[in-house]
Short mmCIF file of C-alpha atoms in Angstrom, two decimals:
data_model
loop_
_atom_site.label_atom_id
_atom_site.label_comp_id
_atom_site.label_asym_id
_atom_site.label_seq_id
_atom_site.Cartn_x
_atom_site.Cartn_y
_atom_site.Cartn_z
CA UNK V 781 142.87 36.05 -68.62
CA UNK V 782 139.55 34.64 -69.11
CA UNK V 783 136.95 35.59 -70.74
CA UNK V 784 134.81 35.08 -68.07
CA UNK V 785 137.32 37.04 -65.67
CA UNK V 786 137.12 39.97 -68.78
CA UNK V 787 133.73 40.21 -68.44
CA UNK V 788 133.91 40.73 -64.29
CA UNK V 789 136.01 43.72 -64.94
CA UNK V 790 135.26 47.28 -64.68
CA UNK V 791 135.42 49.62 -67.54
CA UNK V 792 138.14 51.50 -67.25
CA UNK V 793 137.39 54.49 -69.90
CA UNK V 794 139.37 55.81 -72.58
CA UNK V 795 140.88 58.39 -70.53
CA UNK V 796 144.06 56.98 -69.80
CA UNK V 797 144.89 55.06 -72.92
CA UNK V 798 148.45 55.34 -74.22
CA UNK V 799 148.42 56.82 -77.77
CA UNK V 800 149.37 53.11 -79.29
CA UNK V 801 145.97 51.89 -77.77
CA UNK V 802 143.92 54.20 -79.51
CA UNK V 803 145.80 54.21 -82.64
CA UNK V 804 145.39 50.18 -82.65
CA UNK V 805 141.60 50.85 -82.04
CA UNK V 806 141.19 52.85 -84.81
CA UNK V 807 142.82 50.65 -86.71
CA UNK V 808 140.49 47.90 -86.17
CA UNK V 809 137.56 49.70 -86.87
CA UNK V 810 138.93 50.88 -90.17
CA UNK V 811 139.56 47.21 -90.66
CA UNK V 812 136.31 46.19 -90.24
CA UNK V 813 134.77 48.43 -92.35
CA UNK V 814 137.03 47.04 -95.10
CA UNK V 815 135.96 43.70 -94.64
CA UNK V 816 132.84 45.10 -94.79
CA UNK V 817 133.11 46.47 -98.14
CA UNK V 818 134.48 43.03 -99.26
CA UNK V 819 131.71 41.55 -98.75
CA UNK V 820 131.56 39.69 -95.31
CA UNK V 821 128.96 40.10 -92.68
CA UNK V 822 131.02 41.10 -89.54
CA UNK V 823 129.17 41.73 -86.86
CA UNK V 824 130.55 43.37 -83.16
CA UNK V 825 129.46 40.80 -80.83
CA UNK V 826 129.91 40.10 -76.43
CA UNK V 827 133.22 39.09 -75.47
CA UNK V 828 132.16 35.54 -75.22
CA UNK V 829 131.66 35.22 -78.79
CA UNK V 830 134.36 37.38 -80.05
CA UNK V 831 137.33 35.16 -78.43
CA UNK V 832 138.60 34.86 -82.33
CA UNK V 833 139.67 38.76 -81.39
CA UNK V 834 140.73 38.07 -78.27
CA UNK V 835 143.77 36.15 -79.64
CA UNK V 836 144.04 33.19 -81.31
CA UNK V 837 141.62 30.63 -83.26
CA UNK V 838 140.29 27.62 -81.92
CA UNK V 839 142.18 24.65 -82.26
CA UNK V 840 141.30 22.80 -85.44
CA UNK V 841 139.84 19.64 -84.73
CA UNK V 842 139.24 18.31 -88.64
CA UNK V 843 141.08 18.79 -91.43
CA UNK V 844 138.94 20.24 -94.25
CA UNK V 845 140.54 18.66 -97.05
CA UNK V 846 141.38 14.74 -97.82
CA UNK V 847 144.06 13.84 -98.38
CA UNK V 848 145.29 17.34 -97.10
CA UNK V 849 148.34 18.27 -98.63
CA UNK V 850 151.10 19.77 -96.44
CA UNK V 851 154.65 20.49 -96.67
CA UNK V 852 157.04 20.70 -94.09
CA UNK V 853 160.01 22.36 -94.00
CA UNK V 854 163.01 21.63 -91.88
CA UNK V 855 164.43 24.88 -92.29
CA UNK V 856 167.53 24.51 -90.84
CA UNK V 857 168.47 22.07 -92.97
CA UNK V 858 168.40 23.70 -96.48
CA UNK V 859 172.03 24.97 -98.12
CA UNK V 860 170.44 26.72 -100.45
CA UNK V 861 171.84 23.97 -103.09
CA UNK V 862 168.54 24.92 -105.32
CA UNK V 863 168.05 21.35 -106.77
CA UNK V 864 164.56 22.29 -105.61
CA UNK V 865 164.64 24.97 -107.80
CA UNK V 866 165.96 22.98 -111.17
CA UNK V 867 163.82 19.89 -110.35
CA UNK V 868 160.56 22.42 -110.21
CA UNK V 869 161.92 24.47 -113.38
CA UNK V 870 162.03 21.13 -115.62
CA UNK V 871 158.92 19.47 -114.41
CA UNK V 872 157.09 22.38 -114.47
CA UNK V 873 158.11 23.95 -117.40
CA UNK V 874 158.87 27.40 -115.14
CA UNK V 875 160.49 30.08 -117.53
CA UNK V 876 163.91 31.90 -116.51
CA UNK V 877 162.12 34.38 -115.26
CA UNK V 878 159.63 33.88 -112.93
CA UNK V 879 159.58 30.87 -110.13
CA UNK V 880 157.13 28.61 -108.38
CA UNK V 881 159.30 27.94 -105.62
CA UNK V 882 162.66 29.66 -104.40
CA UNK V 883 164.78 29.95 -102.00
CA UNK V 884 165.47 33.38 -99.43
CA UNK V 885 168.24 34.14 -97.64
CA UNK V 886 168.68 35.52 -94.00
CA UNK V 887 171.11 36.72 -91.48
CA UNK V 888 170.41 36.24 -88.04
CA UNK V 889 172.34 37.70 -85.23
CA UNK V 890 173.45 35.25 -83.01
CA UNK V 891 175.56 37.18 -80.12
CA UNK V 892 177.12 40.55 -80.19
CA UNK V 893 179.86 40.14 -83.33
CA UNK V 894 178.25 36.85 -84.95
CA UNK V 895 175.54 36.13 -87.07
CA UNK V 896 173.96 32.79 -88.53
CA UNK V 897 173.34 31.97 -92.25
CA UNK V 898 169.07 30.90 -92.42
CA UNK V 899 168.01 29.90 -95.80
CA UNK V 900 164.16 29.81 -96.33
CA UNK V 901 162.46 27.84 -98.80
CA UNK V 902 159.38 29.09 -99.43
CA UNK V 903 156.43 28.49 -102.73
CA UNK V 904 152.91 28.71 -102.59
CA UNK V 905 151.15 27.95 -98.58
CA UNK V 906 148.12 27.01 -100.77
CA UNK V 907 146.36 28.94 -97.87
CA UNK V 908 142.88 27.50 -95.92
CA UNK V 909 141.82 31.02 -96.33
CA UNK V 910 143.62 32.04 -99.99
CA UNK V 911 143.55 36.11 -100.35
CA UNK V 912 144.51 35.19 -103.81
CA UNK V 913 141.28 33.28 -104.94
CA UNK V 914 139.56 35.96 -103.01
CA UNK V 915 140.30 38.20 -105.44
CA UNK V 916 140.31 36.80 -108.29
CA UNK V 917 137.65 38.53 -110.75
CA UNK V 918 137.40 35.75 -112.82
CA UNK V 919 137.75 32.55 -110.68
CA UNK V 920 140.74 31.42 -112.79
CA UNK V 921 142.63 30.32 -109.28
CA UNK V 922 140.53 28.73 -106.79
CA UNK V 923 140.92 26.11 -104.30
CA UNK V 924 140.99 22.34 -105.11
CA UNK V 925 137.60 20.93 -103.34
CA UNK V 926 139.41 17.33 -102.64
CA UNK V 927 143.00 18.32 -101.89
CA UNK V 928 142.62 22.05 -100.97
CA UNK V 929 145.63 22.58 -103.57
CA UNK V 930 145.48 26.27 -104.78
CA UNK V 931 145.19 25.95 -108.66
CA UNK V 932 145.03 27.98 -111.39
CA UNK V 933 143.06 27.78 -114.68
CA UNK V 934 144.81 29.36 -117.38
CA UNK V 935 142.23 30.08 -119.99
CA UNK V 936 140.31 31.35 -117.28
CA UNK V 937 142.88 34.21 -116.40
CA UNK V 938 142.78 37.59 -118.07
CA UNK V 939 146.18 38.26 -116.56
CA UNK V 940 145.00 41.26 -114.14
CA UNK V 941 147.63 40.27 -111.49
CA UNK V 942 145.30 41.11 -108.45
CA UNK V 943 146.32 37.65 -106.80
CA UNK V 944 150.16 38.27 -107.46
CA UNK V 945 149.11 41.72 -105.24
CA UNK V 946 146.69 39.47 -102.77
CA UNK V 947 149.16 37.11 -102.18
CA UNK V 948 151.15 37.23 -98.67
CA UNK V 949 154.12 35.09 -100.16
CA UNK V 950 154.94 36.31 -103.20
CA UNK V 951 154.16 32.85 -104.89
CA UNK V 952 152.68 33.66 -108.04
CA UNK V 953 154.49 35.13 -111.29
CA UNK V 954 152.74 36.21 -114.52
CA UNK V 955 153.79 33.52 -117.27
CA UNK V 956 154.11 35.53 -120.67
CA UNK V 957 154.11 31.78 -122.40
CA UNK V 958 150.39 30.95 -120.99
CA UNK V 959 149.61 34.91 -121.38
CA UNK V 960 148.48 33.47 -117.43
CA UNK V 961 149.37 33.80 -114.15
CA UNK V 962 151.10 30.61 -113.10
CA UNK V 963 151.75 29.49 -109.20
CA UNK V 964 152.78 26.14 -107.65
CA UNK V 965 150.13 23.15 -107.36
CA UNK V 966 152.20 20.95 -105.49
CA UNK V 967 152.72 19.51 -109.08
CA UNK V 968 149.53 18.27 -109.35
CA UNK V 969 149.50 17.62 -113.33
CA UNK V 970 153.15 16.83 -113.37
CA UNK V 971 154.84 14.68 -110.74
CA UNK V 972 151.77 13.81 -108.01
CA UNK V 973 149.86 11.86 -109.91
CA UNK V 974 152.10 9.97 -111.21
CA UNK V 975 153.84 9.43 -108.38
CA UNK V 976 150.04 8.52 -106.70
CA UNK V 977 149.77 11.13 -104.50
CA UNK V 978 152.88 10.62 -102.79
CA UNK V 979 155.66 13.34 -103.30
CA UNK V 980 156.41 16.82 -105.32
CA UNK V 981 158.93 16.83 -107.78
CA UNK V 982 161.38 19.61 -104.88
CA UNK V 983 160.61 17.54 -102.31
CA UNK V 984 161.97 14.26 -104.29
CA UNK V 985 164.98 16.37 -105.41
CA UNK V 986 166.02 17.84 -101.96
CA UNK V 987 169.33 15.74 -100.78
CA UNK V 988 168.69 17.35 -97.27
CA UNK V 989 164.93 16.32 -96.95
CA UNK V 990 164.17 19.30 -96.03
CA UNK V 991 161.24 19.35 -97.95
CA UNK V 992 158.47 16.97 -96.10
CA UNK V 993 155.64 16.21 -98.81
CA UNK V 994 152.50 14.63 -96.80
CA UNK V 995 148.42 14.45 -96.33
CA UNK V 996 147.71 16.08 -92.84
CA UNK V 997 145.04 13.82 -92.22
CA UNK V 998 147.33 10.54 -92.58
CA UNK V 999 148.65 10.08 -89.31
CA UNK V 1000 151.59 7.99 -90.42
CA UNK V 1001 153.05 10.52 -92.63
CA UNK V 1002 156.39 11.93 -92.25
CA UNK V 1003 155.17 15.19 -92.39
CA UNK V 1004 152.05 14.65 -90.16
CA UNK V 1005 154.38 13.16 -87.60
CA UNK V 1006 156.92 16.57 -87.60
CA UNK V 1007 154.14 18.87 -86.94
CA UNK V 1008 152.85 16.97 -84.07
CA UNK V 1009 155.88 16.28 -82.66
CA UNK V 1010 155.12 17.59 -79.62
CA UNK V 1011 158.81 18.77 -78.19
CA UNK V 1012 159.11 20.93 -81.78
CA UNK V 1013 158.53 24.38 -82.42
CA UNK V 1014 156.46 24.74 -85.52
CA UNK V 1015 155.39 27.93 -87.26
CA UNK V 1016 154.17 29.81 -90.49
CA UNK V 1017 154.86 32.34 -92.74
CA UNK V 1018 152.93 35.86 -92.07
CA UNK V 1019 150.04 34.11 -90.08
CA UNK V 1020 149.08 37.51 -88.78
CA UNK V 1021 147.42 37.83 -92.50
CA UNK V 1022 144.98 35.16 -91.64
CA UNK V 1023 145.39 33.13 -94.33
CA UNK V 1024 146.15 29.72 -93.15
CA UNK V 1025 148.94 28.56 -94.49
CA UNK V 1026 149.53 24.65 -95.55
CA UNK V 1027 153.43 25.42 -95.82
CA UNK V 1028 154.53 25.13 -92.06
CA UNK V 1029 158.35 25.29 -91.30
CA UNK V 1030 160.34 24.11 -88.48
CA UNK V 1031 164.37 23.29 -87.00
CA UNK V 1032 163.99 19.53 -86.68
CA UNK M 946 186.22 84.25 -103.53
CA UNK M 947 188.77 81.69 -104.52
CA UNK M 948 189.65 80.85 -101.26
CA UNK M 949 186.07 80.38 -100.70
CA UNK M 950 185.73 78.14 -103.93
CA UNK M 951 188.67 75.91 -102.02
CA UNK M 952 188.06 75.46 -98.55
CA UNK M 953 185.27 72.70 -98.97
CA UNK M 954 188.25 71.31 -101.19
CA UNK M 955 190.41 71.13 -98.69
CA UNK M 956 188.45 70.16 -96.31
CA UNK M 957 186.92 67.21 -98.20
CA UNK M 958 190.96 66.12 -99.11
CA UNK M 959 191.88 66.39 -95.63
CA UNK M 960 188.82 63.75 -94.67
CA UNK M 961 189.89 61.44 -97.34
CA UNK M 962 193.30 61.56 -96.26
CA UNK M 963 192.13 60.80 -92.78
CA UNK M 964 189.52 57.78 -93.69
CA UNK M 965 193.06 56.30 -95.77
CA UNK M 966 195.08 56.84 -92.75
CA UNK M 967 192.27 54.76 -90.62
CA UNK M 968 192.36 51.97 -93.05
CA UNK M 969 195.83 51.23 -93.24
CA UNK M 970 196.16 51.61 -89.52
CA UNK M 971 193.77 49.17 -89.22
CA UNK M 972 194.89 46.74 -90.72
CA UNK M 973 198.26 46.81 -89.38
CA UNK M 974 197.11 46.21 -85.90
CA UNK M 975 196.13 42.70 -86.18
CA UNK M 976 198.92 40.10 -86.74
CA UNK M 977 199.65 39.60 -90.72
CA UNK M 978 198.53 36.83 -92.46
CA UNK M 979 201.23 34.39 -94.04
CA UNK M 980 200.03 32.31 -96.53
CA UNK M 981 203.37 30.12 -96.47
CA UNK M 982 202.18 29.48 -92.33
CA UNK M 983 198.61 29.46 -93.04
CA UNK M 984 197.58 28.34 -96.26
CA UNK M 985 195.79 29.89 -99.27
CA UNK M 986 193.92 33.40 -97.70
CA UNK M 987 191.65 32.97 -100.20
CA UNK M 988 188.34 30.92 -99.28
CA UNK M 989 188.28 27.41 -100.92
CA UNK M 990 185.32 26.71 -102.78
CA UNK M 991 183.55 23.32 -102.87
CA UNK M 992 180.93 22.92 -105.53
CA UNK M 993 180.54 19.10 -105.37
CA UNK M 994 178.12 17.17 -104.77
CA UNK M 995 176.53 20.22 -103.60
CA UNK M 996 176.65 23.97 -105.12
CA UNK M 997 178.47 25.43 -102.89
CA UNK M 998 180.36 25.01 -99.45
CA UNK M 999 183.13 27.30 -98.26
CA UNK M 1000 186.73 26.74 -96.21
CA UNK M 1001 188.45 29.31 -94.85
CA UNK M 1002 192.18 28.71 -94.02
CA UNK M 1003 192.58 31.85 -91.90
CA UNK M 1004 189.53 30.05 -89.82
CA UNK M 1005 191.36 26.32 -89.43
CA UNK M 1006 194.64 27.71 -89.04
CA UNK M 1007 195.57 31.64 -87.84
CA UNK M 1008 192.51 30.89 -85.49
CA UNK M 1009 191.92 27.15 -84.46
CA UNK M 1010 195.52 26.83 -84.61
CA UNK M 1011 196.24 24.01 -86.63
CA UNK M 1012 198.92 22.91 -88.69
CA UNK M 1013 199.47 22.45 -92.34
CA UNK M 1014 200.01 18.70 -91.64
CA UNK M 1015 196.89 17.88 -89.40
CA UNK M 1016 194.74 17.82 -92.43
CA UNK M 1017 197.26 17.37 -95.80
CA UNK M 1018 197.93 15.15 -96.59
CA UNK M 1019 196.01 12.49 -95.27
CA UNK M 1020 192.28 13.75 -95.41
CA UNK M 1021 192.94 16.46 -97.87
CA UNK M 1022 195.54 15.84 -101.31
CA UNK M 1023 197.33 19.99 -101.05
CA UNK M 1024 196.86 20.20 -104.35
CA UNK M 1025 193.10 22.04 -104.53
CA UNK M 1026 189.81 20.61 -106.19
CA UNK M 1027 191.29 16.89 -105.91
CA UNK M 1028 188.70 15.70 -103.08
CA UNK M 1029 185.36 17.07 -104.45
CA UNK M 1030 186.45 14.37 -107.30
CA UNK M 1031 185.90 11.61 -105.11
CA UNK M 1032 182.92 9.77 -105.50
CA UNK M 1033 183.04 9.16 -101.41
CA UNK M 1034 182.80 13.23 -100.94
CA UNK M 1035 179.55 13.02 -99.48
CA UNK M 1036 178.48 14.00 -95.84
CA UNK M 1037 177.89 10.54 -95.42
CA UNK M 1038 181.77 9.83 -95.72
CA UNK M 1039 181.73 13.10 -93.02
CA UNK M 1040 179.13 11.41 -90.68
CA UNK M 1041 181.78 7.86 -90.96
CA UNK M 1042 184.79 10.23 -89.81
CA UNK M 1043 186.46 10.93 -93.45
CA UNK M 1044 187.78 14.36 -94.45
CA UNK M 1045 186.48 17.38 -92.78
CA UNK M 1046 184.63 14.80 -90.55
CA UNK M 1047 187.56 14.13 -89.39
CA UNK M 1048 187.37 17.14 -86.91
CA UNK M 1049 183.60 17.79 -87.34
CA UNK M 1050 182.35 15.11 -85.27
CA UNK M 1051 180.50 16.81 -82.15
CA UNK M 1052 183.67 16.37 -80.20
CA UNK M 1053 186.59 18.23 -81.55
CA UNK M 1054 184.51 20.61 -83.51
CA UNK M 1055 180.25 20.96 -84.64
CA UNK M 1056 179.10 17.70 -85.96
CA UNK M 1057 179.12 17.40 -89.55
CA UNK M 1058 175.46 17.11 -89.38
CA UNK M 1059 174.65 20.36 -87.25
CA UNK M 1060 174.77 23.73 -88.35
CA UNK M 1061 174.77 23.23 -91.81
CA UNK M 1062 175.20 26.85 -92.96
CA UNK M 1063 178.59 27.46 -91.22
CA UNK M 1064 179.79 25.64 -94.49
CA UNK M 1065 177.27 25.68 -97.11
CA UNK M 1066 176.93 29.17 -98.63
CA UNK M 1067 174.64 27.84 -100.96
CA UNK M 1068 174.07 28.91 -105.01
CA UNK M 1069 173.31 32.72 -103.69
CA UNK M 1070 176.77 32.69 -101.64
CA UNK M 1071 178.33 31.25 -104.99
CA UNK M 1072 177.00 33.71 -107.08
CA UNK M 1073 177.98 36.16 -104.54
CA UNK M 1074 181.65 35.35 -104.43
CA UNK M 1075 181.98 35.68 -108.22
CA UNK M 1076 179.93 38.56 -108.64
CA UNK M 1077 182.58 40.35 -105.97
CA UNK M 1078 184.88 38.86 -107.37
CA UNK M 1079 184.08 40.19 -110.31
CA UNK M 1080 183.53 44.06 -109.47
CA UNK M 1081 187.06 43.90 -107.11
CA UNK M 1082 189.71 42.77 -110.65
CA UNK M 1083 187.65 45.37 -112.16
CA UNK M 1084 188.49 48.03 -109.72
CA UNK M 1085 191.94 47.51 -109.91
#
């Protein structure tokens, strides 16, 4: 419906509103009171300006960053062979412990007695919106003003964890080596540099290409190209957090 | 008072009984598997190029209904591990119609290149296999 058409209607009271409804409602409100006490200015506006509620943003029509990083991942693709994982632990230094990138694992029914094997790469989304530099007390991780890349300044970090809490996809890991949280950069100091901007060290170890390394607003790149493919389904991780992801998967 | 102390006993022998009974049953409803018709029942384990892809026997053979001879010798040696040390076992040999590509071309069977994780169990379906493995020897 539109939001014209939602203004026309009638109010139709609270009266006859299944539990859920109200429940949701409450919700809300108690949601916007926490963003309130974070800081924002929210304010409860007409329908017409509230669409953003209503479901769904408004199609992006820039690209903040430039070049802005992206990966893609052609999920259906990935056998969970983990050269991802070994090329990241050796370029980045990653301890046995802890990860910048991994790999999950998923069974998905496909009819009554069968199921499907999904593996799921997943690392940092190195979010629009990051809930994890939100947080931060300090301002050790913020976001990169040129490439958007989520980064992380070590000295910086007092090693409180509150982005490791904050963040929707478990991509961070406290590093006992840098006494420092430590997170994925899209190897920024290690590989993309030197490779001039042009591919992660996972990406260049996947034998599957599964992992599309690319700059959103480059219209020839591989990975710009999947996303806009416009007979593919793509999607996110958790984007009911808000957080605009970077990381956007797809069966290609 | 002692019979009192018992009964749950019993009763808790009698179920175990009864869940072994079930079991055993079971498993002699379904036609028994041969390894001299069928092959090895244990899963074959590829770990080259890639870590790790899995073949079942029971799968190709009790199931699909194919013989020993459609596949050894010609696009697999018998004897096991001798393929994955060919430098030509690649899914690119698959895609040109060599050894399980054979089959696996979109026609007979899936496509080599489709549904990748029919075959591939990956590092976690590796390490999943021995850890079982593992905890069953112990057991007995």
């Amino acid at each position: 419906m539109k939001v014209k058409d939602l203004e026309k209607l009638e109010n139709e009271g609270v009266e006859n509103l299944p539990s859920e409804e109200r429940r949701r409602f409450l919700q809300f409100g108690l949601s916007v009171t926490g963003v309130f006490l974070g800081g924002s200015v929210l304010s409860l506006t007409s329908a017409r300006n509230a669409r953003g509620a209503l479901g769904g943003m408004s199609p992006a029509t820039k690209f903040p960053y430039s070049p802005h990083y992206t990966m893609v991942m052609r999920q259906n693709h990935c056998i969970d062979c983990e050269r991802c994982k070994e090329a990241c632990k050796n370029t980045n230094h990653v301890p046995a412990y802890g990860y910048r990138t991994t790999i999950l694992e998923q069974q998905r029914p496909t009819g009554p007695d069968s199921t499907e094997r999904i593996f799921m790469p997943v690392l940092c989304n190195h979010c629009n919106r990051p809930p994890c530099v939100r947080v931060c007390p300090t301002t050790a991780t913020f976001k990169d003003k040129v490439t958007g890349i989520v980064m992380m300044d070590y000295k910086r970090c007092i090693g409180c964890k509150t982005c490791m809490a904050a963040c929707p996809y478990n991509a961070r890991y406290f590093k006992e080596e840098n006494r420092a949280v430590d997170k994925c950069n899209f190897c920024y100091d290690t590989k993309l540099k030197e490779s001039g901007g042009k591919i992660t060290a996972c990406s260049e170890a996947c034998p599957a290409n599964v992992r599309v390394f690319g700059d959103l607003t480059d219209s020839n790149s591989a990975a710009y190209r999947l996303i806009h493919a416009p007979e593919k389904v793509v999607w996110v991780l958790r984007p009911e957090t808000g957080a605009l992801p970077n990381v956007f998967y797809m069966n290609d | 008072m002692k019979l009192k102390d018992k009964s749950p006993l019993s009763l808790l022998t009698v179920m175990v009984c009864g869940a072994l009974l079930c079991c055993t049953a079971g498993q002699a409803v379904g036609e028994e598997y041969d390894e001299d018709i069928y092959g090895p029942e244990a899963p074959i384990i590829f770990v080259k190029p890639v870590k790790a892809v899995e073949f079942s026997h029971k799968v190709h053979t009790m199931e699909a209904g194919l013989d020993c001879d459609s596949c050894h010798d010609d696009l697999f040696e018998m004897e096991a591990g001798l393929a994955e040390q060919n430098d030509d076992f690649t899914m690119e040999s698959l895609y040109a119609g060599q050894y399980c590509g054979a089959c696996h071309d979109g026609d007979m069977a899936f496509a080599s290149n489709k549904r990748c994780t029919a075959c591939h169990i990956g590092v976690k379906g590796f390490e999943r296999l021995h850890s079982d493995g593992g905890s069953t020897d112990s057991g007995h």
